[in-house]
Short mmCIF file of C-alpha atoms in Angstrom, two decimals:
data_model
loop_
_atom_site.label_atom_id
_atom_site.label_comp_id
_atom_site.label_asym_id
_atom_site.label_seq_id
_atom_site.Cartn_x
_atom_site.Cartn_y
_atom_site.Cartn_z
CA UNK A 6 -0.37 -0.21 -0.20
CA UNK A 7 1.28 3.60 -0.62
CA UNK A 8 1.59 6.16 2.00
CA UNK A 9 -1.05 8.25 -0.35
CA UNK A 10 -3.67 5.67 0.31
CA UNK A 11 -2.19 5.33 3.89
CA UNK A 12 -2.70 8.50 4.84
CA UNK A 13 -5.87 8.52 2.66
CA UNK A 14 -7.37 5.82 5.40
CA UNK A 15 -6.16 7.28 8.01
CA UNK A 16 -7.76 10.96 7.38
CA UNK A 17 -11.18 9.01 6.13
CA UNK A 18 -11.14 7.37 9.81
CA UNK A 19 -10.64 10.62 11.25
CA UNK A 20 -13.07 12.05 10.56
CA UNK A 21 -15.80 9.80 10.64
CA UNK A 22 -13.96 9.63 14.28
CA UNK A 23 -14.88 12.61 14.50
CA UNK A 24 -19.11 12.78 14.52
CA UNK A 25 -19.03 10.19 16.90
CA UNK A 26 -21.53 10.05 18.95
CA UNK A 27 -19.77 7.92 21.43
CA UNK A 28 -17.43 10.17 21.96
CA UNK A 29 -18.49 13.72 24.63
CA UNK A 30 -19.54 16.93 23.66
CA UNK A 31 -17.92 19.69 23.68
CA UNK A 32 -19.87 22.60 25.28
CA UNK A 33 -19.92 26.09 25.23
CA UNK A 34 -22.02 28.55 28.62
CA UNK A 35 -22.81 31.62 29.38
CA UNK A 36 -23.00 33.11 33.11
CA UNK A 37 -25.31 36.40 33.32
CA UNK A 38 -23.27 38.04 36.37
CA UNK A 39 -24.35 41.08 35.62
CA UNK A 40 -25.44 43.42 38.70
CA UNK A 41 -29.81 43.13 39.32
CA UNK A 42 -31.34 44.13 36.57
CA UNK A 43 -28.82 43.86 34.05
CA UNK A 44 -30.11 41.26 31.34
CA UNK A 45 -27.38 39.60 30.05
CA UNK A 46 -28.94 38.75 25.63
CA UNK A 47 -27.14 36.24 23.81
CA UNK A 48 -27.04 35.55 20.28
CA UNK A 49 -24.28 32.71 18.59
CA UNK A 50 -23.75 31.17 15.10
CA UNK A 51 -22.32 28.25 13.74
CA UNK A 52 -20.93 27.58 10.52
CA UNK A 53 -24.55 25.44 10.21
CA UNK A 54 -26.94 26.79 12.48
CA UNK A 55 -28.48 30.27 14.02
CA UNK A 56 -28.98 29.23 17.22
CA UNK A 57 -31.01 32.19 18.42
CA UNK A 58 -31.57 35.24 21.00
CA UNK A 59 -31.42 34.05 24.76
CA UNK A 60 -32.16 36.10 27.49
CA UNK A 61 -30.26 35.49 30.99
CA UNK A 62 -31.34 37.49 34.28
CA UNK A 63 -28.41 38.02 36.86
CA UNK A 64 -27.67 34.51 38.06
CA UNK A 65 -28.93 32.54 35.14
CA UNK A 66 -27.06 30.43 32.65
CA UNK A 67 -27.14 28.87 29.24
CA UNK A 68 -25.60 26.52 26.95
CA UNK A 69 -25.06 24.36 24.48
CA UNK A 70 -23.09 21.14 23.25
CA UNK A 71 -21.81 19.65 20.23
CA UNK A 72 -20.14 17.77 18.40
CA UNK A 73 -16.43 18.99 16.68
CA UNK A 74 -15.89 18.13 13.27
CA UNK A 75 -12.27 17.85 12.06
CA UNK A 76 -11.34 21.63 10.49
CA UNK A 77 -14.84 23.89 10.70
CA UNK A 78 -16.18 24.03 13.98
CA UNK A 79 -16.10 27.31 15.09
CA UNK A 80 -19.36 29.18 17.27
CA UNK A 81 -19.26 33.39 17.05
CA UNK A 82 -21.23 34.29 19.79
CA UNK A 83 -22.79 38.27 20.65
CA UNK A 84 -23.48 39.44 24.05
CA UNK A 85 -25.26 42.52 24.47
CA UNK A 86 -26.15 44.50 27.92
CA UNK A 87 -27.45 47.62 29.46
CA UNK A 88 -29.85 49.75 28.85
CA UNK A 89 -31.38 49.44 25.68
CA UNK A 90 -28.79 46.48 25.38
CA UNK A 91 -26.53 49.40 24.20
CA UNK A 92 -23.49 47.84 25.59
CA UNK A 93 -22.41 44.74 23.06
CA UNK A 94 -18.74 41.97 22.42
CA UNK A 95 -18.26 40.00 19.78
CA UNK A 96 -16.36 37.20 19.63
CA UNK A 97 -15.47 34.07 18.80
CA UNK A 98 -16.94 31.12 21.95
CA UNK A 99 -15.44 28.43 20.38
CA UNK A 100 -13.00 27.12 17.79
CA UNK A 101 -12.28 23.72 17.13
CA UNK A 102 -8.49 21.79 17.07
CA UNK A 103 -8.08 21.92 13.11
CA UNK A 104 -6.61 18.56 12.34
CA UNK A 105 -7.10 17.64 15.83
CA UNK A 106 -10.56 17.25 17.25
CA UNK A 107 -11.44 17.68 20.95
CA UNK A 108 -14.13 15.27 23.03
CA UNK A 109 -15.68 16.96 26.50
CA UNK A 110 -14.11 20.58 26.38
CA UNK A 111 -15.54 23.50 27.96
CA UNK A 112 -15.74 26.99 27.50
CA UNK A 113 -17.40 29.21 30.05
CA UNK A 114 -18.20 32.67 29.24
CA UNK A 115 -18.42 34.75 32.70
CA UNK A 116 -20.41 38.41 32.12
CA UNK A 117 -19.16 40.40 34.84
CA UNK A 118 -19.54 44.59 35.18
CA UNK A 119 -15.97 44.95 34.12
CA UNK A 120 -15.15 42.52 31.79
CA UNK A 121 -15.95 38.48 30.24
CA UNK A 122 -13.69 36.01 31.07
CA UNK A 123 -13.67 32.45 29.98
CA UNK A 124 -12.63 29.77 32.42
CA UNK A 125 -11.93 25.75 31.39
CA UNK A 126 -9.51 25.54 34.52
CA UNK A 127 -9.11 29.21 36.53
CA UNK A 128 -10.55 33.18 35.64
CA UNK A 129 -8.73 34.79 32.73
CA UNK A 130 -10.06 37.95 31.75
CA UNK A 131 -9.79 37.77 27.82
CA UNK A 132 -12.59 41.18 26.54
CA UNK A 133 -12.25 44.50 27.90
CA UNK A 134 -16.35 45.96 29.41
#
């Protein structure tokens, strides 16, 4: 068997495994840690789906999960808050591993008065308010 044939077989098997439902789904979570009465509006899009608009009261969460695909898994989101939802941020909430598929990866986004934080195992401020 030629090296090219072996490579193509490995790619085909990897693509099939990346869609396997026996693996844990990846997930994105949003937490509204804003002041009382400050509603957080969340809107996310993937390559294939518009996940709709979600309004979170302080203390509420919104989450969704999915199976990662090779090269294509990207989740873009927008968050709005404040009077008339005039303060907003648009960002990539999840980026897949490209050729390497992740299983069970979790991204926690925490909207606070001083910015938006992401957490996997510890908090890191990444977006200014």
